[in-house]
Tab-separated table of C-alpha atoms and ligand atoms in Angstrom:
chain	number	residue	atom	x	y	z
A	27	MET	CA	13.519	9.310	249.172
A	28	ASN	CA	12.676	5.698	248.409
A	29	LYS	CA	8.928	5.163	248.058
A	30	SER	CA	6.485	3.974	245.467
A	31	GLY	CA	3.824	6.724	245.580
A	32	PRO	CA	2.389	9.596	247.600
A	33	ALA	CA	2.388	8.854	251.304
A	34	PHE	CA	0.928	10.163	254.567
A	35	THR	CA	1.297	9.826	258.293
A	36	VAL	CA	-1.152	10.647	261.087
A	37	LEU	CA	0.230	11.425	264.558
A	38	THR	CA	-2.279	10.974	267.371
A	39	TRP	CA	-2.507	12.337	270.914
A	40	GLY	CA	-5.331	11.846	273.416
A	41	CYS	CA	-8.310	9.596	273.826
A	42	GLN	CA	-9.848	6.644	271.985
A	43	MET	CA	-12.137	9.013	270.065
A	44	ASN	CA	-9.025	10.583	268.591
A	45	GLU	CA	-7.640	7.141	267.724
A	46	ASP	CA	-10.897	6.394	265.949
A	47	ASP	CA	-10.777	9.754	264.113
A	48	SER	CA	-7.172	9.049	263.073
A	49	GLU	CA	-8.263	5.748	261.588
A	50	GLN	CA	-10.972	7.597	259.648
A	51	ILE	CA	-8.407	10.135	258.401
A	52	SER	CA	-6.052	7.333	257.300
A	53	ASN	CA	-8.856	5.639	255.400
A	54	LEU	CA	-9.854	8.896	253.683
A	55	LEU	CA	-6.246	9.494	252.613
A	56	MET	CA	-5.833	5.924	251.375
A	57	ARG	CA	-8.981	6.355	249.307
A	58	MET	CA	-7.286	9.391	247.717
A	59	GLY	CA	-4.362	7.158	246.683
A	60	TYR	CA	-1.939	7.939	249.533
A	61	GLN	CA	-0.148	5.099	251.324
A	62	PRO	CA	1.019	5.014	254.954
A	63	ALA	CA	4.580	6.399	255.127
A	64	GLY	CA	7.323	4.556	256.971
A	65	ASN	CA	8.369	7.800	258.679
A	66	GLU	CA	7.645	11.522	258.671
A	67	GLU	CA	10.498	12.300	256.237
A	68	ASP	CA	8.835	10.106	253.586
A	69	ALA	CA	5.355	11.606	254.010
A	70	ASP	CA	3.725	14.067	251.601
A	71	ILE	CA	0.956	14.737	254.132
A	72	ILE	CA	1.474	14.868	257.908
A	73	MET	CA	-1.684	15.200	260.016
A	74	LEU	CA	-1.424	15.963	263.745
A	75	ASN	CA	-4.541	14.796	265.572
A	76	THR	CA	-4.380	16.745	268.808
A	77	CYS	CA	-5.764	16.718	272.358
A	78	SER	CA	-6.572	19.617	274.703
A	79	VAL	CA	-7.848	17.694	277.708
A	80	ARG	CA	-4.505	18.135	279.495
A	81	SER	CA	-1.622	20.531	278.981
A	82	LYS	CA	1.056	17.882	278.295
A	83	PRO	CA	-0.306	16.691	274.930
A	84	GLU	CA	-0.669	20.325	273.852
A	85	GLN	CA	3.019	20.931	274.663
A	86	LYS	CA	3.968	17.831	272.682
A	87	VAL	CA	2.028	19.053	269.648
A	88	ARG	CA	3.726	22.462	269.822
A	89	SER	CA	7.131	20.841	269.991
A	90	LYS	CA	6.279	18.513	267.078
A	91	LEU	CA	5.138	21.523	265.038
A	92	GLY	CA	8.523	23.117	265.804
A	93	GLU	CA	10.330	20.029	264.447
A	94	LEU	CA	8.163	19.961	261.332
A	95	ARG	CA	9.091	23.525	260.432
A	96	ALA	CA	12.571	22.315	259.392
A	97	LEU	CA	11.023	19.524	257.310
A	98	LYS	CA	8.746	22.013	255.556
A	99	GLU	CA	11.732	24.251	254.768
A	100	LEU	CA	13.513	21.296	253.157
A	101	ASN	CA	10.386	20.196	251.306
A	102	PRO	CA	7.880	23.069	250.883
A	103	ASP	CA	5.456	20.762	249.002
A	104	ILE	CA	4.732	18.693	252.103
A	105	ILE	CA	1.225	19.342	253.515
A	106	ILE	CA	1.002	19.765	257.301
A	107	GLY	CA	-2.451	19.601	258.865
A	108	VAL	CA	-3.699	19.958	262.434
A	109	CYS	CA	-7.014	18.482	263.559
A	110	GLY	CA	-8.598	17.422	266.875
A	111	CYS	CA	-9.395	19.483	269.965
A	112	MET	CA	-6.440	21.873	269.746
A	113	ALA	CA	-7.303	22.753	266.141
A	114	GLN	CA	-10.875	23.473	267.181
A	115	LYS	CA	-9.873	25.456	270.268
A	116	GLU	CA	-7.167	27.622	268.753
A	117	GLY	CA	-8.328	27.722	265.140
A	118	LYS	CA	-6.464	30.015	262.800
A	119	ALA	CA	-4.422	31.400	265.715
A	120	LEU	CA	-2.336	28.215	265.462
A	121	ARG	CA	-0.765	29.594	262.304
A	122	ARG	CA	0.565	32.653	264.121
A	123	ARG	CA	3.115	30.485	265.887
A	124	ALA	CA	3.356	27.857	263.163
A	125	PRO	CA	2.826	29.495	259.772
A	126	HIS	CA	3.941	26.274	258.061
A	127	ILE	CA	0.528	24.681	258.857
A	128	ASP	CA	-1.508	24.180	255.665
A	129	LEU	CA	-4.726	22.721	257.081
A	130	ILE	CA	-6.659	23.399	260.278
A	131	VAL	CA	-9.522	20.931	260.577
A	132	GLY	CA	-12.177	21.263	263.285
A	133	THR	CA	-13.423	18.223	265.200
A	134	ALA	CA	-16.654	17.989	263.168
A	135	ASN	CA	-14.998	18.375	259.761
A	136	ILE	CA	-12.820	15.327	259.303
A	137	GLU	CA	-14.836	14.059	256.353
A	138	HIS	CA	-13.866	17.238	254.434
A	139	ILE	CA	-10.122	16.568	254.644
A	140	PRO	CA	-9.893	15.176	251.055
A	141	GLU	CA	-11.428	18.279	249.478
A	142	MET	CA	-9.288	20.521	251.715
A	143	ILE	CA	-6.145	18.721	250.551
A	144	THR	CA	-7.224	19.071	246.934
A	145	GLY	CA	-7.755	22.806	247.577
A	146	VAL	CA	-4.299	23.259	249.123
A	147	LEU	CA	-2.622	21.335	246.281
A	148	ARG	CA	-4.468	23.444	243.711
A	149	ASP	CA	-4.160	26.905	245.247
A	150	ARG	CA	-1.123	26.520	247.527
A	151	HIS	CA	-3.020	28.455	250.118
A	152	PRO	CA	-3.712	27.374	253.733
A	153	LEU	CA	-7.276	26.358	254.620
A	154	ALA	CA	-9.269	26.089	257.848
A	155	LEU	CA	-12.682	24.545	258.493
A	156	LEU	CA	-14.016	24.876	262.024
A	157	ASP	CA	-17.837	24.623	261.897
A	158	LEU	CA	-19.285	23.089	265.022
A	159	PRO	CA	-22.928	22.344	265.917
A	160	ARG	CA	-23.984	24.831	268.559
A	161	ALA	CA	-27.763	24.582	268.835
A	162	VAL	CA	-29.474	21.851	270.819
A	163	ASN	CA	-30.452	19.013	268.463
A	164	ASP	CA	-28.374	20.471	265.649
A	165	GLN	CA	-27.948	17.191	263.818
A	166	ALA	CA	-26.491	18.886	260.760
A	167	ILE	CA	-22.974	17.883	261.660
A	168	VAL	CA	-23.137	14.222	262.602
A	169	PRO	CA	-20.043	13.202	260.650
A	170	ASN	CA	-20.394	10.887	257.686
A	171	ARG	CA	-18.168	7.968	258.532
A	172	LEU	CA	-16.233	6.070	255.942
A	173	LEU	CA	-17.358	2.485	256.356
A	174	GLU	CA	-14.749	0.917	254.096
A	175	ARG	CA	-11.773	0.504	256.353
A	176	GLY	CA	-8.119	-0.058	255.520
A	177	GLN	CA	-6.240	-2.544	257.621
A	178	ILE	CA	-8.256	-3.835	260.549
A	179	GLY	CA	-7.532	-6.394	263.214
A	180	LEU	CA	-9.596	-8.259	265.781
A	181	LYS	CA	-10.653	-5.142	267.674
A	182	SER	CA	-12.183	-1.924	266.460
A	183	PHE	CA	-13.632	1.315	267.796
A	184	VAL	CA	-17.003	2.554	266.579
A	185	SER	CA	-18.037	6.116	267.446
A	186	ILE	CA	-21.751	6.170	268.225
A	187	MET	CA	-22.130	9.806	269.241
A	188	TYR	CA	-20.255	13.077	269.231
A	189	GLY	CA	-19.969	16.082	271.524
A	190	CYS	CA	-21.058	16.559	275.123
A	191	ASP	CA	-23.668	18.718	276.882
A	192	ASN	CA	-22.390	18.285	280.428
A	193	PHE	CA	-19.929	21.149	280.888
A	194	CYS	CA	-18.004	19.676	283.810
A	195	SER	CA	-16.138	22.695	285.119
A	196	TYR	CA	-12.626	21.373	284.340
A	197	CYS	CA	-13.302	20.050	280.855
A	198	VAL	CA	-12.861	21.642	277.458
A	199	VAL	CA	-14.659	18.917	275.471
A	200	PRO	CA	-18.119	20.593	275.188
A	201	TYR	CA	-16.427	23.705	273.767
A	202	VAL	CA	-14.313	21.859	271.200
A	203	ARG	CA	-16.559	18.917	270.294
A	204	GLY	CA	-19.889	20.760	270.251
A	205	LYS	CA	-23.381	19.711	271.268
A	206	GLU	CA	-24.130	16.065	271.932
A	207	ARG	CA	-25.526	14.241	268.889
A	208	SER	CA	-26.060	10.529	268.261
A	209	ARG	CA	-25.597	8.526	265.097
A	210	PRO	CA	-28.731	6.669	263.988
A	211	PRO	CA	-28.754	2.991	265.076
A	212	ALA	CA	-29.108	1.749	261.479
A	213	GLU	CA	-25.825	3.414	260.499
A	214	ILE	CA	-24.023	2.018	263.531
A	215	THR	CA	-25.275	-1.543	263.012
A	216	LYS	CA	-24.341	-1.331	259.317
A	217	GLU	CA	-20.799	-0.345	260.299
A	218	VAL	CA	-20.546	-3.122	262.894
A	219	ARG	CA	-21.784	-5.685	260.326
A	220	ILE	CA	-19.112	-4.584	257.859
A	221	LEU	CA	-16.472	-4.855	260.578
A	222	ALA	CA	-17.682	-8.339	261.542
A	223	GLU	CA	-17.480	-9.447	257.893
A	224	ARG	CA	-13.879	-8.208	257.836
A	225	GLY	CA	-12.925	-10.273	260.899
A	226	VAL	CA	-13.459	-7.877	263.825
A	227	ARG	CA	-14.602	-9.771	266.938
A	228	ASP	CA	-14.345	-7.211	269.715
A	229	ILE	CA	-15.838	-3.731	269.308
A	230	THR	CA	-15.732	-0.722	271.592
A	231	LEU	CA	-18.571	1.776	271.201
A	232	LEU	CA	-17.303	5.295	271.794
A	233	GLY	CA	-18.886	8.505	273.005
A	234	GLN	CA	-18.171	11.155	275.640
A	235	ASN	CA	-21.248	9.969	277.511
A	236	VAL	CA	-22.633	6.786	275.944
A	237	ASN	CA	-25.298	6.467	278.655
A	238	SER	CA	-27.174	9.390	277.141
A	239	TYR	CA	-27.066	7.909	273.619
A	240	GLY	CA	-30.269	8.465	271.668
A	241	LYS	CA	-31.488	11.684	273.275
A	242	THR	CA	-31.060	13.613	270.021
A	243	LEU	CA	-32.525	10.920	267.753
A	244	ASP	CA	-35.949	11.109	266.122
A	245	GLU	CA	-36.559	7.433	266.887
A	246	ASN	CA	-37.112	6.308	270.448
A	247	ARG	CA	-33.978	4.246	271.162
A	248	ASP	CA	-31.596	4.461	274.082
A	249	PHE	CA	-28.133	2.994	274.601
A	250	THR	CA	-29.433	-0.340	275.881
A	251	ASP	CA	-31.609	-0.694	272.756
A	252	LEU	CA	-28.495	-0.098	270.654
A	253	LEU	CA	-26.596	-2.768	272.602
A	254	ALA	CA	-29.458	-5.211	271.971
A	255	LEU	CA	-29.239	-4.589	268.209
A	256	ILE	CA	-25.465	-5.103	268.148
A	257	ASN	CA	-25.742	-8.171	270.367
A	258	GLU	CA	-27.564	-9.868	267.464
A	259	ILE	CA	-24.803	-9.310	264.898
A	260	ASP	CA	-23.083	-12.550	263.844
A	261	GLY	CA	-19.295	-12.620	264.085
A	262	ILE	CA	-19.021	-10.109	266.941
A	263	ASP	CA	-18.067	-11.891	270.189
A	264	ARG	CA	-17.518	-8.964	272.506
A	265	ILE	CA	-19.091	-5.540	272.927
A	266	ARG	CA	-17.423	-2.876	275.081
A	267	PHE	CA	-18.262	0.783	275.550
A	268	THR	CA	-16.812	3.938	277.010
A	269	THR	CA	-17.326	6.427	278.610
A	270	SER	CA	-20.260	6.064	280.991
A	271	HIS	CA	-21.410	8.987	283.097
A	272	PRO	CA	-22.682	8.077	286.601
A	273	LYS	CA	-25.564	10.565	286.399
A	274	ASP	CA	-26.981	8.746	283.343
A	275	LEU	CA	-26.247	5.113	284.250
A	276	SER	CA	-29.625	3.368	284.252
A	277	ASP	CA	-30.820	0.163	285.880
A	278	LYS	CA	-31.708	-0.990	282.401
A	279	LEU	CA	-28.043	-0.741	281.356
A	280	ILE	CA	-26.859	-2.558	284.480
A	281	HIS	CA	-29.228	-5.411	283.576
A	282	ALA	CA	-28.006	-5.361	279.976
A	283	ILE	CA	-24.416	-5.818	281.194
A	284	ALA	CA	-25.546	-8.762	283.301
A	285	GLU	CA	-27.784	-10.376	280.685
A	286	MET	CA	-26.637	-9.660	277.124
A	287	PRO	CA	-24.189	-12.420	276.263
A	288	LYS	CA	-21.824	-10.337	274.130
A	289	VAL	CA	-21.663	-7.291	276.404
A	290	CYS	CA	-18.416	-7.637	278.361
A	291	GLU	CA	-18.240	-7.678	282.145
A	292	HIS	CA	-16.429	-4.370	282.441
A	293	LEU	CA	-17.716	-0.922	283.321
A	294	HIS	CA	-15.606	2.219	283.240
A	295	LEU	CA	-17.445	4.713	285.441
A	296	PRO	CA	-15.468	7.880	286.230
A	297	ILE	CA	-15.955	9.108	289.821
A	298	GLN	CA	-13.300	11.905	289.700
A	299	ALA	CA	-13.512	12.669	293.453
A	300	GLY	CA	-14.873	11.026	296.582
A	301	ASP	CA	-16.092	14.247	298.168
A	302	ASP	CA	-19.473	15.899	297.581
A	303	GLU	CA	-18.259	19.486	297.715
A	304	ILE	CA	-15.569	18.808	295.138
A	305	LEU	CA	-18.035	16.906	292.937
A	306	ARG	CA	-20.351	19.905	293.107
A	307	ALA	CA	-17.543	22.284	292.162
A	308	MET	CA	-16.681	19.957	289.291
A	309	ARG	CA	-20.373	20.110	288.214
A	310	ARG	CA	-20.553	16.341	287.922
A	311	GLY	CA	-24.243	16.046	288.717
A	312	TYR	CA	-24.058	13.214	291.299
A	313	THR	CA	-23.023	12.717	294.922
A	314	VAL	CA	-20.714	10.164	296.484
A	315	ASP	CA	-23.804	8.374	297.786
A	316	ASP	CA	-25.406	8.276	294.333
A	317	TYR	CA	-22.257	6.641	293.011
A	318	ARG	CA	-22.136	4.211	295.943
A	319	GLY	CA	-25.739	3.197	295.146
A	320	LEU	CA	-24.845	2.511	291.501
A	321	VAL	CA	-21.919	0.320	292.526
A	322	SER	CA	-24.135	-1.652	294.953
A	323	SER	CA	-26.765	-2.329	292.340
A	324	LEU	CA	-24.092	-3.191	289.740
A	325	ARG	CA	-22.361	-5.647	292.074
A	326	GLU	CA	-25.665	-7.173	293.127
A	327	THR	CA	-26.926	-7.606	289.555
A	328	ALA	CA	-23.651	-8.397	287.794
A	329	PRO	CA	-21.113	-9.583	290.376
A	330	ASN	CA	-18.459	-10.517	287.803
A	331	VAL	CA	-18.101	-7.016	286.441
A	332	ALA	CA	-14.699	-5.341	286.667
A	333	LEU	CA	-15.179	-1.719	287.683
A	334	THR	CA	-12.661	0.922	286.614
A	335	THR	CA	-12.691	4.686	287.087
A	336	ASP	CA	-10.993	8.067	286.640
A	337	PHE	CA	-9.744	10.270	289.471
A	338	LEU	CA	-8.896	13.958	289.172
A	339	ILE	CA	-6.799	15.013	292.148
A	340	GLY	CA	-5.970	18.529	293.381
A	341	PHE	CA	-9.051	20.353	292.093
A	342	PRO	CA	-8.934	24.064	293.080
A	343	GLY	CA	-9.672	24.449	296.784
A	344	GLU	CA	-9.337	20.699	297.558
A	345	THR	CA	-8.469	20.464	301.268
A	346	ASP	CA	-6.439	17.712	302.933
A	347	GLU	CA	-9.683	16.349	304.347
A	348	GLN	CA	-11.416	16.335	300.971
A	349	PHE	CA	-8.493	14.488	299.439
A	350	GLU	CA	-8.615	11.958	302.310
A	351	ASN	CA	-12.309	11.422	301.484
A	352	THR	CA	-11.306	10.494	297.931
A	353	LEU	CA	-8.587	8.167	299.153
A	354	ARG	CA	-11.032	6.512	301.568
A	355	PHE	CA	-13.559	6.120	298.775
A	356	ALA	CA	-10.982	4.339	296.599
A	357	GLU	CA	-10.319	1.945	299.516
A	358	GLU	CA	-14.041	1.427	300.073
A	359	ILE	CA	-15.066	0.734	296.458
A	360	ARG	CA	-11.903	-1.165	295.464
A	361	PHE	CA	-11.790	-0.384	291.753
A	362	ASP	CA	-10.095	-2.902	289.500
A	363	SER	CA	-7.993	-0.072	288.107
A	364	ALA	CA	-8.087	3.684	287.598
A	365	PHE	CA	-6.746	6.458	285.413
A	366	MET	CA	-5.412	9.006	287.888
A	367	PHE	CA	-4.421	12.570	287.064
A	368	ALA	CA	-3.506	15.768	288.851
A	369	PHE	CA	-5.742	18.713	287.960
A	370	ASN	CA	-4.254	21.175	285.497
A	371	PRO	CA	-6.207	24.272	284.585
A	372	ILE	CA	-7.312	24.288	280.951
A	373	ARG	CA	-7.824	27.729	279.456
A	374	ASP	CA	-11.461	28.761	278.856
A	375	THR	CA	-12.873	26.282	281.386
A	376	ALA	CA	-14.687	27.417	284.549
A	377	ALA	CA	-12.248	25.613	286.863
A	378	ALA	CA	-9.267	27.496	285.426
A	379	ALA	CA	-10.749	30.736	286.799
A	380	LEU	CA	-11.385	29.387	290.318
A	381	PRO	CA	-9.392	30.794	293.235
A	382	ASP	CA	-7.280	28.505	295.433
A	383	GLN	CA	-5.390	26.710	292.683
A	384	LEU	CA	-3.131	24.225	294.476
A	385	GLN	CA	0.649	24.120	294.256
A	386	PRO	CA	1.974	21.402	291.888
A	387	LYS	CA	3.900	19.893	294.820
A	388	VAL	CA	0.696	19.362	296.822
A	389	LYS	CA	-1.198	17.928	293.845
A	390	ASN	CA	1.643	15.576	292.972
A	391	GLN	CA	2.064	14.335	296.552
A	392	ARG	CA	-1.651	13.556	296.783
A	393	LEU	CA	-1.648	11.909	293.374
A	394	ARG	CA	1.305	9.716	294.380
A	395	ARG	CA	-0.532	8.557	297.496
A	396	LEU	CA	-3.634	7.668	295.511
A	397	ILE	CA	-1.629	5.829	292.846
A	398	GLU	CA	0.168	3.796	295.531
A	399	ALA	CA	-3.136	2.836	297.164
A	400	GLN	CA	-4.894	2.052	293.891
A	401	ASN	CA	-1.998	-0.012	292.524
A	402	ARG	CA	-1.970	-2.085	295.699
A	403	ILE	CA	-5.739	-2.632	295.416
A	404	SER	CA	-5.479	-3.584	291.719
A	405	VAL	CA	-2.855	-6.234	292.457
A	406	GLU	CA	-4.841	-7.538	295.459
A	407	ILE	CA	-7.973	-7.874	293.306
A	408	ASN	CA	-6.040	-9.701	290.585
A	409	GLU	CA	-4.428	-11.968	293.210
A	410	SER	CA	-7.894	-12.905	294.451
A	411	HIS	CA	-8.608	-14.358	290.970
A	412	ILE	CA	-5.585	-16.698	290.872
A	413	GLY	CA	-6.712	-20.191	289.864
A	414	GLU	CA	-9.881	-18.903	288.136
A	415	LEU	CA	-10.632	-19.497	284.452
A	416	PHE	CA	-10.946	-16.650	281.942
A	417	GLU	CA	-11.900	-16.465	278.286
A	418	VAL	CA	-9.130	-14.680	276.355
A	419	LEU	CA	-9.332	-13.390	272.793
A	420	VAL	CA	-5.758	-13.977	271.610
A	421	GLU	CA	-4.275	-11.032	269.715
A	422	GLY	CA	-0.822	-12.454	268.914
A	423	ILE	CA	2.713	-12.624	270.288
A	424	SER	CA	3.234	-10.503	273.394
A	425	PRO	CA	5.338	-7.441	272.500
A	426	LYS	CA	7.006	-7.686	275.920
A	427	ASP	CA	7.766	-11.431	275.905
A	428	PRO	CA	8.047	-13.214	272.545
A	429	SER	CA	7.748	-16.617	274.260
A	430	LYS	CA	4.128	-15.810	275.123
A	431	VAL	CA	0.929	-14.787	273.374
A	432	THR	CA	-1.291	-12.030	274.680
A	433	GLY	CA	-4.966	-11.115	274.786
A	434	LEU	CA	-7.730	-9.558	276.850
A	435	THR	CA	-10.282	-11.134	279.159
A	436	ARG	CA	-13.883	-9.970	278.931
A	437	GLN	CA	-13.120	-7.912	282.068
A	438	ASN	CA	-10.479	-5.999	280.054
A	439	LYS	CA	-7.476	-7.508	281.839
A	440	THR	CA	-4.397	-8.431	279.841
A	441	VAL	CA	-3.269	-12.067	279.994
A	442	ASN	CA	0.092	-13.315	278.731
A	443	PHE	CA	0.571	-17.062	278.478
A	444	PRO	CA	2.811	-19.583	276.694
A	445	GLY	CA	1.325	-20.578	273.347
A	446	PRO	CA	1.916	-20.537	269.587
A	447	ALA	CA	1.295	-17.442	267.423
A	448	SER	CA	-1.248	-19.541	265.510
A	449	LEU	CA	-3.689	-19.008	268.408
A	450	ALA	CA	-4.166	-15.383	267.268
A	451	GLY	CA	-7.823	-14.675	266.581
A	452	THR	CA	-9.137	-17.559	268.700
A	453	LEU	CA	-10.973	-17.583	272.015
A	454	VAL	CA	-8.979	-19.603	274.540
A	455	GLU	CA	-9.748	-20.575	278.112
A	456	ILE	CA	-6.847	-19.852	280.447
A	457	ARG	CA	-6.208	-20.227	284.145
A	458	ALA	CA	-4.727	-17.210	285.981
A	459	VAL	CA	-1.467	-18.310	287.631
A	460	LYS	CA	0.231	-15.025	288.555
A	461	ALA	CA	-1.243	-11.583	289.269
A	462	HIS	CA	0.129	-8.280	287.979
A	463	LEU	CA	-1.068	-4.699	288.015
A	464	TRP	CA	-2.342	-5.065	284.443
A	465	GLY	CA	-3.781	-8.598	284.662
A	466	PHE	CA	-2.325	-12.083	284.750
A	467	THR	CA	0.231	-14.512	283.543
A	468	GLY	CA	-1.805	-17.563	282.651
A	469	GLU	CA	-1.756	-21.101	281.310
A	470	ILE	CA	-4.019	-22.762	278.763
A	471	VAL	CA	-6.563	-25.062	280.319
B	10	SF4	S1	-18.971	14.432	280.719
B	10	SF4	FE1	-17.773	16.095	281.635
B	10	SF4	S2	-15.649	15.297	281.597
B	10	SF4	FE2	-16.829	14.052	280.150
B	10	SF4	S3	-16.550	15.054	278.172
B	10	SF4	FE3	-18.447	15.882	279.026
B	10	SF4	S4	-17.799	17.742	280.105
B	10	SF4	FE4	-15.939	16.536	279.726
């Protein structure tokens, strides 16, 4: 082994909240004196940050744990930890199938990883910490975030709240992330200021349902008030946020998107299905018409906003007609893009126990049809912007084409265009010359 000191690696599955947690874990480990390892074989600590929202990432984690067993046999001193939703959901039972796990860290306990590692090193005994806030307004476990960051670039995530109180019938998040709780605005703005001082220009505020930010705070501030505070921070050029829930999207927020200069013209607003009966069975708390009304007022107030969504196809009992309603809705609204998935039952959720689970073949056929339609719409929308000018925050050389640089528009579309690497970190005006599914090829104006 050729390395200069103790090293770690964090493997991440799942959503942006997990990516943000993994960054926190890396920073905690670096503060303990560990350095990022080039590969798993060189690591003294391997953390698996897991996801339970779909079955595929769970399978991947199980197979990775299988591979790591051999590594642990070769090097019994290596520490293997599991955190994230799967750790919370399965808890100590994880060790029945994978006794080589040393640490099981619940979703609200990341900040305790350093002391857990110290405990394992001292006692050579596995540890688990799985406390989760259960009571309404239980603010006891709003995680302490480490504000000193390791390596950061132009973009950064900032978690503003944790947990979810919505209990959509297909979703495991409320069970594994606990009750909704918001971080105080002063802590969030302090973190954003530190990031701005370190060169971050584009931040994404994260929460399972950012539109309900503030409900658990003592002070009377909602999400739009938080946006207004961040909008004033020097050095930050762009503010993004995800995820918004249609039932909590206010007029005030729509106006903020239109009027606050740093808030980007992009809204991700998951619809999931375009049929009222399915939405009711999903326990989403809105109707197709409610959603339609939100889109009308958004497009009236902020016509430049790119609208993206999530679709969940093949919910138990979904009929051909109900699926056609969803397909028609996608054609009617014309989303800029969408994350599209086939329903898979997740253990312990209400939808997993519903009768009339559909055959995989049916779900996959429907999903394919929706993807085809949505991809066509995405390209058509991008084609309609050919010749228009966009502000791009240049991130560096395009990984796919080294002759071009790459960056994002405020509408969250990728643009690749010919230009020197020295443009990285600058805001450049480009003209869209060719449309793709993901955005544009462009040219500097
Ligand atoms: S809003 Fe619904 S889908 Fe989103 S995290 Fe909460 S329960 Fe899950």
